[in-house]
Amino acid sequence: SREVVAIVGRPNVGKSTLFNKLAGAKISIVEDTPGVTRDRIYADVEWLNYNFTIIDTGGIEPTTDDKMLSYMRKQAEVAIDTASVIVFVVDVKSGLTDADYKVADMLRRAHKPVVLCVNKVDNREKLQYDVFEFYNLGLGEPFAISSAQSTGIGDMLDEVVSHF
Ligand code: GDP
Ligand code: MG
């Protein structure tokens, strides 16, 4: 059966930007009926000889901090239930947050492969040391990417498909 890759992470880290880059024009399910809130969208991705489905789990985002934890928990549950590999996106500009640590704990308990993706590394030279901080999440090597500039994404996808 088809491999599924779920993208999780706090609001504003760049999940949807990454999703759209990976999906290109091939977003397969988009529910854009007015008034219908979608909580995840799917797209088919081809990388090397692999075809897989990606899910952006970040549809309904919390507006207040006290809703953050239940939001993150739901995201993590969706990812853990449906994905064979989880892409956990964090933000080099905001640095590590409590919510990042909590998601990392949830994902670790699931015993599924997690690829840690440090987004917004627009200037690799300048920001390389800031990326090291994310080793503290205990999820292995952080992959530095810029979804906006489409850099680092190939190495990250190589890691993703290595878990299929
Ligand atoms: P989401 O809430 O996690 O889905 O995040 P979005 O994809 O909506 O992005 C949140 C904001 O971060 C937007 O203003 C994006 O343009 C910006 N963003 C996303 N990726 C990058 C990146 O690689 N570099 C920079 N500088 N900004 C980014
Ligand atoms: Mg989003």
XYZ file of N, CA, C and O and ligand atoms in Angstrom:
685
model
N 0.839 -1.206 0.000
C 0.000 0.000 0.000
C 0.870 1.250 0.000
O 2.058 1.196 0.261
N 0.246 2.368 -0.272
C 0.942 3.627 -0.451
C 1.480 4.169 0.871
O 0.796 4.160 1.875
N 2.724 4.663 0.841
C 3.303 5.250 2.043
C 2.692 6.632 2.280
O 2.413 7.372 1.336
N 2.513 6.960 3.543
C 1.934 8.250 3.915
C 2.914 8.998 4.812
O 3.474 8.428 5.748
N 3.126 10.264 4.489
C 4.036 11.117 5.248
C 3.225 12.280 5.814
O 2.588 13.018 5.060
N 3.226 12.425 7.127
C 2.457 13.508 7.755
C 3.392 14.632 8.169
O 4.472 14.398 8.703
N 2.938 15.870 7.924
C 3.697 17.056 8.310
C 3.045 17.658 9.549
O 1.869 18.021 9.523
N 3.805 17.715 10.646
C 3.285 18.283 11.887
C 4.188 19.415 12.366
O 5.327 19.553 11.921
N 3.671 20.214 13.273
C 4.454 21.309 13.840
C 3.549 22.461 14.260
O 2.388 22.520 13.854
N 4.087 23.359 15.045
C 3.349 24.517 15.542
C 2.809 25.370 14.391
O 3.367 25.327 13.295
N 1.805 26.204 14.682
C 1.377 27.177 13.683
C 2.542 28.091 13.295
O 3.384 28.413 14.140
N 2.589 28.435 12.027
C 3.510 29.456 11.532
C 4.954 28.994 11.317
O 5.823 29.805 11.014
N 5.216 27.705 11.487
C 6.588 27.230 11.254
C 6.866 27.013 9.767
O 8.026 26.867 9.360
N 5.796 26.954 8.961
C 5.981 26.786 7.523
C 5.528 25.443 6.974
O 5.948 25.043 5.882
N 4.617 24.772 7.681
C 4.127 23.466 7.219
C 3.455 23.564 5.853
O 3.723 22.762 4.961
N 2.569 24.548 5.716
C 1.815 24.645 4.460
C 2.714 25.068 3.306
O 2.515 24.623 2.168
N 3.689 25.915 3.601
C 4.642 26.322 2.561
C 5.424 25.106 2.070
O 5.588 24.899 0.864
N 5.882 24.293 3.007
C 6.596 23.062 2.649
C 5.681 22.116 1.872
O 6.068 21.568 0.830
N 4.474 21.943 2.388
C 3.496 21.070 1.731
C 3.285 21.483 0.272
O 3.323 20.658 -0.634
N 3.084 22.792 0.076
C 2.826 23.275 -1.288
C 4.034 23.080 -2.197
O 3.880 22.753 -3.377
N 5.229 23.259 -1.653
C 6.440 23.017 -2.443
C 6.520 21.558 -2.868
O 6.827 21.236 -4.015
N 6.223 20.669 -1.923
C 6.305 19.236 -2.224
C 5.202 18.818 -3.186
O 5.409 17.967 -4.050
N 4.044 19.415 -3.028
C 2.892 18.999 -3.818
C 2.960 19.531 -5.241
O 2.401 18.937 -6.151
N 3.615 20.663 -5.442
C 3.562 21.286 -6.748
C 2.116 21.569 -7.097
O 1.361 22.076 -6.279
N 1.726 21.210 -8.288
C 0.348 21.458 -8.696
C -0.544 20.255 -8.414
O -1.689 20.233 -8.817
N 0.015 19.267 -7.708
C -0.679 17.992 -7.652
C -1.463 17.745 -6.362
O -1.539 16.636 -5.877
N -2.018 18.787 -5.797
C -2.831 18.606 -4.599
C -4.097 17.849 -4.978
O -4.877 18.283 -5.809
N -4.259 16.658 -4.402
C -5.298 15.761 -4.886
C -6.649 16.000 -4.223
O -7.681 15.818 -4.833
N -6.657 16.395 -2.987
C -7.922 16.614 -2.300
C -7.897 18.007 -1.682
O -7.141 18.257 -0.763
N -8.662 18.894 -2.243
C -8.754 20.229 -1.660
C -10.219 20.531 -1.454
O -11.004 20.592 -2.396
N -10.608 20.689 -0.220
C -12.001 20.992 0.104
C -12.116 22.488 0.271
O -11.707 23.033 1.279
N -12.624 23.159 -0.761
C -12.673 24.601 -0.656
C -14.104 25.142 -0.648
O -14.367 26.280 -0.966
N -15.033 24.275 -0.289
C -16.420 24.723 -0.136
C -16.492 25.760 0.988
O -16.005 25.501 2.082
N -17.069 26.914 0.719
C -17.154 27.921 1.788
C -17.856 27.361 3.019
O -18.849 26.657 2.901
N -17.318 27.685 4.157
C -17.940 27.234 5.403
C -17.500 25.862 5.851
O -17.774 25.433 6.959
N -16.807 25.153 4.980
C -16.298 23.837 5.367
C -14.850 23.991 5.816
O -13.987 24.390 5.055
N -14.636 23.719 7.065
C -13.282 23.808 7.576
C -12.580 22.471 7.364
O -13.079 21.436 7.781
N -11.442 22.512 6.732
C -10.735 21.252 6.549
C -9.613 21.181 7.567
O -8.984 22.180 7.890
N -9.406 20.023 8.076
C -8.367 19.938 9.088
C -7.140 19.200 8.583
O -6.165 19.058 9.293
N -7.188 18.767 7.353
C -5.961 18.232 6.771
C -6.128 18.173 5.267
O -7.240 18.022 4.769
N -5.044 18.332 4.541
C -5.125 18.159 3.102
C -4.028 17.207 2.645
O -3.008 17.040 3.303
N -4.281 16.595 1.522
C -3.446 15.515 1.011
C -2.904 15.884 -0.358
O -3.544 16.595 -1.117
N -1.733 15.364 -0.665
C -1.199 15.510 -2.019
C -0.311 14.312 -2.341
O 0.240 13.672 -1.438
N -0.219 14.029 -3.624
C 0.666 12.956 -4.073
C 2.013 13.533 -4.453
O 2.088 14.562 -5.113
N 3.058 12.875 -4.014
C 4.417 13.347 -4.267
C 5.224 12.222 -4.907
O 5.054 11.048 -4.574
N 6.084 12.616 -5.849
C 7.002 11.661 -6.450
C 8.410 12.132 -6.145
O 8.750 13.297 -6.379
N 9.223 11.260 -5.601
C 10.625 11.617 -5.335
C 11.479 10.402 -5.658
O 11.241 9.325 -5.128
N 12.452 10.574 -6.549
C 13.247 9.466 -7.059
C 12.262 8.428 -7.597
O 11.411 8.766 -8.395
N 12.327 7.187 -7.134
C 11.359 6.231 -7.653
C 10.205 5.997 -6.689
O 9.474 5.026 -6.819
N 10.049 6.898 -5.745
C 9.016 6.714 -4.732
C 7.805 7.590 -5.006
O 7.927 8.751 -5.340
N 6.640 6.983 -4.847
C 5.392 7.737 -4.884
C 4.740 7.624 -3.520
O 4.570 6.515 -3.011
N 4.411 8.748 -2.934
C 3.790 8.690 -1.613
C 2.814 9.850 -1.434
O 2.740 10.758 -2.258
N 2.054 9.767 -0.361
C 1.054 10.789 -0.059
C 1.541 11.615 1.121
O 2.022 11.058 2.106
N 1.433 12.946 0.985
C 1.748 13.787 2.136
C 0.461 14.388 2.698
O -0.488 14.650 1.948
N 0.455 14.577 4.003
C -0.682 15.199 4.680
C -0.192 16.425 5.430
O 0.758 16.345 6.210
N -0.849 17.556 5.175
C -0.635 18.746 6.006
C -1.675 18.680 7.117
O -2.860 18.854 6.876
N -1.215 18.408 8.329
C -2.156 18.204 9.437
C -2.580 19.515 10.079
O -3.323 19.523 11.044
N -2.099 20.632 9.557
C -2.246 21.902 10.274
C -3.444 22.738 9.912
O -3.411 23.954 10.057
N -4.529 22.119 9.450
C -5.648 22.895 8.953
C -6.279 23.859 9.944
O -6.362 25.049 9.695
N -6.724 23.342 11.067
C -7.381 24.190 12.053
C -6.361 24.595 13.108
O -5.942 23.796 13.924
N -5.968 25.866 13.068
C -4.899 26.279 13.975
C -5.467 27.065 15.149
O -6.416 27.819 14.995
N -4.903 26.876 16.331
C -5.421 27.560 17.511
C -5.085 29.044 17.486
O -4.053 29.450 16.971
N -5.981 29.823 18.023
C -5.733 31.264 18.061
C -5.184 31.702 19.418
O -4.671 32.789 19.562
N -5.318 30.850 20.398
C -4.796 31.206 21.718
C -3.804 30.159 22.197
O -3.856 29.001 21.792
N -2.915 30.580 23.062
C -1.886 29.685 23.567
C -2.453 28.511 24.355
O -1.911 27.410 24.319
N -3.559 28.740 25.061
C -4.074 27.637 25.886
C -4.738 26.545 25.050
O -4.982 25.450 25.538
N -5.012 26.848 23.787
C -5.539 25.780 22.920
C -4.422 25.036 22.197
O -4.653 24.063 21.493
N -3.205 25.543 22.365
C -2.078 25.005 21.602
C -1.837 23.520 21.878
O -1.653 22.735 20.959
N -1.858 23.136 23.162
C -1.482 21.769 23.482
C -2.476 20.753 22.916
O -2.072 19.721 22.379
N -3.778 21.060 23.000
C -4.746 20.108 22.459
C -4.651 20.062 20.933
O -4.840 19.010 20.318
N -4.329 21.193 20.332
C -4.108 21.232 18.883
C -2.937 20.345 18.499
O -3.016 19.523 17.589
N -1.831 20.510 19.220
C -0.638 19.731 18.906
C -0.888 18.242 19.143
O -0.402 17.395 18.409
N -1.657 17.958 20.205
C -1.934 16.551 20.510
C -2.743 15.916 19.389
O -2.460 14.801 18.962
N -3.743 16.650 18.877
C -4.577 16.119 17.806
C -3.745 15.894 16.537
O -3.852 14.857 15.881
N -2.917 16.875 16.223
C -2.012 16.743 15.068
C -1.156 15.497 15.175
O -1.025 14.722 14.238
N -0.562 15.339 16.351
C 0.338 14.205 16.560
C -0.424 12.890 16.446
O 0.077 11.925 15.863
N -1.663 12.865 16.972
C -2.460 11.637 16.887
C -2.781 11.283 15.439
O -2.689 10.119 15.038
N -3.163 12.291 14.652
C -3.445 12.057 13.227
C -2.210 11.481 12.551
O -2.279 10.487 11.819
N -1.075 12.107 12.825
C 0.164 11.674 12.187
C 0.530 10.255 12.601
O 0.859 9.412 11.761
N 0.415 9.995 13.887
C 0.822 8.687 14.396
C -0.094 7.594 13.857
O 0.346 6.510 13.508
N -1.398 7.917 13.761
C -2.355 6.919 13.289
C -2.224 6.628 11.802
O -2.500 5.520 11.367
N -1.870 7.629 11.004
C -1.977 7.442 9.554
C -0.644 7.359 8.822
O -0.602 6.840 7.718
N 0.418 7.878 9.414
C 1.649 8.029 8.639
C 2.630 6.896 8.867
O 2.684 6.318 9.951
N 3.424 6.626 7.831
C 4.553 5.713 8.033
C 5.806 6.490 8.414
O 6.696 5.961 9.068
N 5.862 7.760 8.009
C 6.968 8.636 8.404
C 6.364 9.999 8.775
O 5.448 10.479 8.112
N 6.887 10.598 9.838
C 6.387 11.896 10.291
C 7.468 12.952 10.071
O 8.615 12.781 10.489
N 7.096 14.020 9.376
C 7.990 15.167 9.212
C 7.587 16.215 10.246
O 6.480 16.753 10.201
N 8.487 16.451 11.185
C 8.217 17.385 12.272
C 8.946 18.694 11.954
O 10.172 18.737 11.910
N 8.157 19.752 11.702
C 8.733 21.017 11.268
C 8.856 21.969 12.458
O 7.904 22.164 13.224
N 10.058 22.537 12.613
C 10.305 23.567 13.620
C 10.886 24.779 12.903
O 11.170 24.722 11.704
N 11.055 25.870 13.643
C 11.356 27.168 13.023
C 12.635 27.734 13.613
O 12.698 28.026 14.807
N 13.654 27.886 12.775
C 14.946 28.377 13.267
C 14.837 29.821 13.769
O 15.598 30.236 14.637
N 13.876 30.555 13.237
C 13.771 31.966 13.632
C 13.188 32.121 15.035
O 13.587 33.010 15.785
N 12.231 31.252 15.382
C 11.678 31.335 16.744
C 12.501 30.507 17.724
O 12.383 30.668 18.936
N 13.316 29.594 17.213
C 14.090 28.732 18.100
C 13.203 27.683 18.746
O 12.020 27.565 18.414
N 13.770 26.895 19.675
C 13.025 25.822 20.338
C 11.995 26.403 21.300
O 12.281 27.332 22.029
N 10.805 25.796 21.306
C 9.761 26.245 22.234
C 9.272 25.054 23.069
O 9.525 23.896 22.730
N 8.539 25.366 24.145
C 7.940 24.317 24.980
C 7.057 23.390 24.154
O 7.064 22.173 24.345
N 6.273 23.988 23.251
C 5.373 23.177 22.419
C 6.170 22.198 21.554
O 5.752 21.054 21.364
N 7.322 22.633 21.063
C 8.171 21.732 20.274
C 8.593 20.513 21.115
O 8.573 19.375 20.644
N 8.998 20.783 22.366
C 9.401 19.678 23.248
C 8.247 18.719 23.508
O 8.425 17.496 23.533
N 7.035 19.274 23.677
C 5.881 18.420 23.966
C 5.530 17.549 22.765
O 5.222 16.358 22.904
N 5.584 18.128 21.575
C 5.319 17.328 20.372
C 6.378 16.242 20.227
O 6.066 15.082 19.932
N 7.633 16.617 20.462
C 8.717 15.640 20.349
C 8.466 14.454 21.287
O 8.660 13.294 20.896
N 7.994 14.726 22.507
C 7.685 13.648 23.452
C 6.593 12.734 22.920
O 6.694 11.507 22.991
N 5.520 13.342 22.362
C 4.419 12.538 21.821
C 4.903 11.659 20.671
O 4.545 10.489 20.573
N 5.698 12.249 19.797
C 6.149 11.510 18.617
C 7.103 10.387 19.003
O 7.053 9.292 18.444
N 7.956 10.656 19.963
C 8.920 9.637 20.395
C 8.215 8.401 20.920
O 8.628 7.276 20.661
N 7.116 8.634 21.643
C 6.380 7.505 22.230
C 5.715 6.634 21.177
O 5.343 5.497 21.448
N 5.513 7.185 19.968
C 4.822 6.439 18.914
C 5.724 5.422 18.215
O 5.242 4.550 17.501
N 7.017 5.532 18.420
C 7.965 4.630 17.759
C 7.774 4.580 16.247
O 7.812 3.515 15.640
N 7.516 5.727 15.657
C 7.503 5.826 14.194
C 8.670 6.693 13.771
O 9.101 7.562 14.531
N 9.193 6.497 12.559
C 10.303 7.345 12.135
C 9.891 8.809 12.030
O 8.838 9.128 11.464
N 10.715 9.669 12.624
C 10.465 11.112 12.591
C 11.647 11.783 11.900
O 12.802 11.523 12.241
N 11.345 12.619 10.910
C 12.392 13.421 10.278
C 12.208 14.857 10.760
O 11.176 15.485 10.515
N 13.221 15.338 11.488
C 13.159 16.676 12.081
C 13.647 17.708 11.068
O 14.766 17.635 10.562
N 12.775 18.649 10.781
C 12.996 19.587 9.700
C 13.055 21.001 10.264
O 12.044 21.523 10.724
N 14.223 21.620 10.252
C 14.350 22.997 10.756
C 14.157 23.943 9.582
O 15.019 24.049 8.704
N 13.003 24.613 9.580
C 12.633 25.448 8.439
C 13.093 26.899 8.634
O 13.493 27.301 9.722
N 13.035 27.656 7.576
C 13.389 29.081 7.523
C 14.897 29.308 7.629
O 15.339 30.381 8.023
N 15.668 28.259 7.294
C 17.118 28.437 7.228
C 17.425 29.011 5.842
O 17.891 28.320 4.944
N 17.090 30.277 5.696
C 17.225 30.942 4.395
C 18.685 31.231 4.062
O 19.066 31.289 2.899
N 19.473 31.412 5.114
C 20.906 31.648 4.939
C 21.667 30.575 5.716
O 21.818 30.652 6.933
N 22.105 29.546 4.988
C 22.676 28.368 5.652
C 23.949 28.700 6.411
O 24.222 28.141 7.471
N 24.746 29.607 5.838
C 26.012 29.948 6.472
C 25.770 30.657 7.814
O 26.347 30.318 8.835
N 24.886 31.614 7.741
C 24.638 32.438 8.924
C 23.903 31.675 10.027
O 24.116 31.908 11.226
N 23.036 30.745 9.643
C 22.139 30.126 10.622
C 22.547 28.712 11.027
O 21.853 28.071 11.805
N 23.708 28.231 10.515
C 24.038 26.822 10.751
C 24.162 26.472 12.232
O 23.769 25.385 12.658
N 24.675 27.409 13.045
C 24.847 27.104 14.467
C 23.517 27.102 15.203
O 23.334 26.379 16.170
N 22.573 27.917 14.719
C 21.246 27.938 15.335
C 20.518 26.604 15.138
O 19.646 26.243 15.921
N 20.878 25.887 14.083
C 20.225 24.614 13.805
C 20.611 23.556 14.845
O 19.813 22.691 15.196
N 21.841 23.663 15.389
C 22.328 22.663 16.353
C 21.429 22.549 17.577
O 21.293 21.491 18.166
N 20.818 23.670 17.967
C 19.962 23.688 19.155
C 18.894 22.585 19.112
O 18.509 22.037 20.141
N 18.457 22.251 17.902
C 17.335 21.333 17.761
C 17.719 19.868 18.008
O 16.852 19.013 18.099
N 19.023 19.599 18.136
C 19.441 18.267 18.602
C 18.862 17.974 19.981
O 18.658 16.825 20.354
N 18.582 19.044 20.756
C 18.041 18.877 22.105
C 16.674 18.200 22.132
O 16.243 17.735 23.180
N 15.997 18.140 21.003
C 14.696 17.465 20.965
C 14.837 15.951 21.043
O 13.856 15.249 21.249
N 16.047 15.455 20.861
C 16.261 14.017 20.970
C 15.657 13.230 19.825
O 15.282 12.066 19.984
N 15.538 13.840 18.671
C 14.962 13.159 17.505
C 16.004 12.961 16.406
O 15.665 12.758 15.249
N 17.253 13.037 16.778
C 18.309 12.813 15.803
C 18.681 14.067 15.044
O 18.425 15.187 15.489
N 19.265 13.832 13.870
C 19.831 14.932 13.097
C 18.757 15.883 12.575
O 17.816 15.462 11.911
N 18.880 17.190 12.852
C 17.947 18.135 12.259
C 18.341 18.456 10.813
O 19.513 18.717 10.530
N 17.364 18.418 9.912
C 17.605 18.777 8.513
C 17.254 20.238 8.317
O 16.120 20.644 8.547
N 18.235 21.033 7.896
C 18.022 22.459 7.684
C 17.415 22.674 6.311
O 17.979 22.243 5.301
N 16.248 23.322 6.279
C 15.610 23.602 4.998
C 15.116 25.048 4.955
O 14.964 25.697 5.993
N 14.890 25.533 3.756
C 14.124 26.757 3.569
C 13.010 26.418 2.590
O 13.275 26.201 1.406
N 11.802 26.334 3.107
C 10.669 26.024 2.230
C 10.432 27.155 1.249
O 10.059 26.932 0.103
N 10.685 28.371 1.720
C 10.472 29.529 0.865
C 11.438 29.505 -0.319
O 11.062 29.839 -1.438
N 12.678 29.120 -0.054
C 13.683 29.140 -1.119
C 13.933 27.764 -1.735
O 14.827 27.616 -2.567
N 13.193 26.769 -1.265
C 13.357 25.398 -1.772
C 14.777 24.873 -1.630
O 15.304 24.247 -2.540
N 15.406 25.125 -0.497
C 16.743 24.569 -0.278
C 16.696 23.529 0.839
O 15.894 23.635 1.769
N 17.555 22.522 0.708
C 17.650 21.468 1.715
C 16.573 20.410 1.604
O 16.596 19.406 2.308
N 15.632 20.610 0.706
C 14.463 19.725 0.652
C 14.828 18.347 0.088
O 14.320 17.323 0.542
N 15.764 18.315 -0.861
C 16.187 17.033 -1.431
C 16.796 16.105 -0.384
O 16.432 14.933 -0.294
N 17.722 16.635 0.423
C 18.343 15.821 1.477
C 17.293 15.332 2.468
O 17.333 14.193 2.936
N 16.349 16.196 2.777
C 15.291 15.841 3.720
C 14.419 14.718 3.149
O 14.094 13.752 3.832
N 14.089 14.815 1.852
C 13.258 13.774 1.228
C 14.012 12.451 1.114
O 13.414 11.381 1.250
N 15.336 12.535 0.876
C 16.135 11.301 0.857
C 15.994 10.565 2.182
O 15.874 9.341 2.233
N 16.031 11.330 3.272
C 15.882 10.738 4.602
C 14.475 10.158 4.778
O 14.306 9.050 5.297
N 13.468 10.884 4.320
C 12.082 10.409 4.440
C 11.920 9.055 3.739
O 11.449 8.084 4.338
N 12.332 8.982 2.479
C 12.082 7.744 1.714
C 12.958 6.589 2.203
O 12.632 5.424 1.977
N 14.047 6.908 2.903
C 14.903 5.841 3.440
C 14.164 5.025 4.506
O 14.576 3.916 4.835
N 13.073 5.557 5.021
C 12.299 4.843 6.055
C 11.162 4.008 5.474
O 10.460 3.328 6.217
N 10.943 4.049 4.151
C 9.846 3.267 3.562
C 10.217 1.797 3.530
O 11.376 1.440 3.441
P 2.097 26.861 8.940
O 1.210 27.625 9.862
O 3.021 25.971 9.716
O 1.359 26.124 7.874
O 3.054 27.934 8.240
P 2.897 28.645 6.807
O 3.361 27.748 5.717
O 1.544 29.213 6.692
O 3.999 29.795 6.939
C 3.966 30.731 8.003
C 4.807 31.934 7.612
O 6.174 31.567 7.509
C 4.415 32.530 6.264
O 4.513 33.926 6.346
C 5.458 31.957 5.319
O 5.680 32.781 4.209
C 6.674 31.911 6.231
N 7.669 30.916 5.788
C 7.448 29.629 5.450
N 8.588 29.018 5.080
C 9.572 29.944 5.192
C 10.981 29.930 4.956
O 11.592 28.941 4.552
N 11.654 31.088 5.211
C 11.028 32.207 5.660
N 11.779 33.289 5.873
N 9.708 32.260 5.886
C 8.978 31.144 5.651
Mg -0.686 25.833 7.573
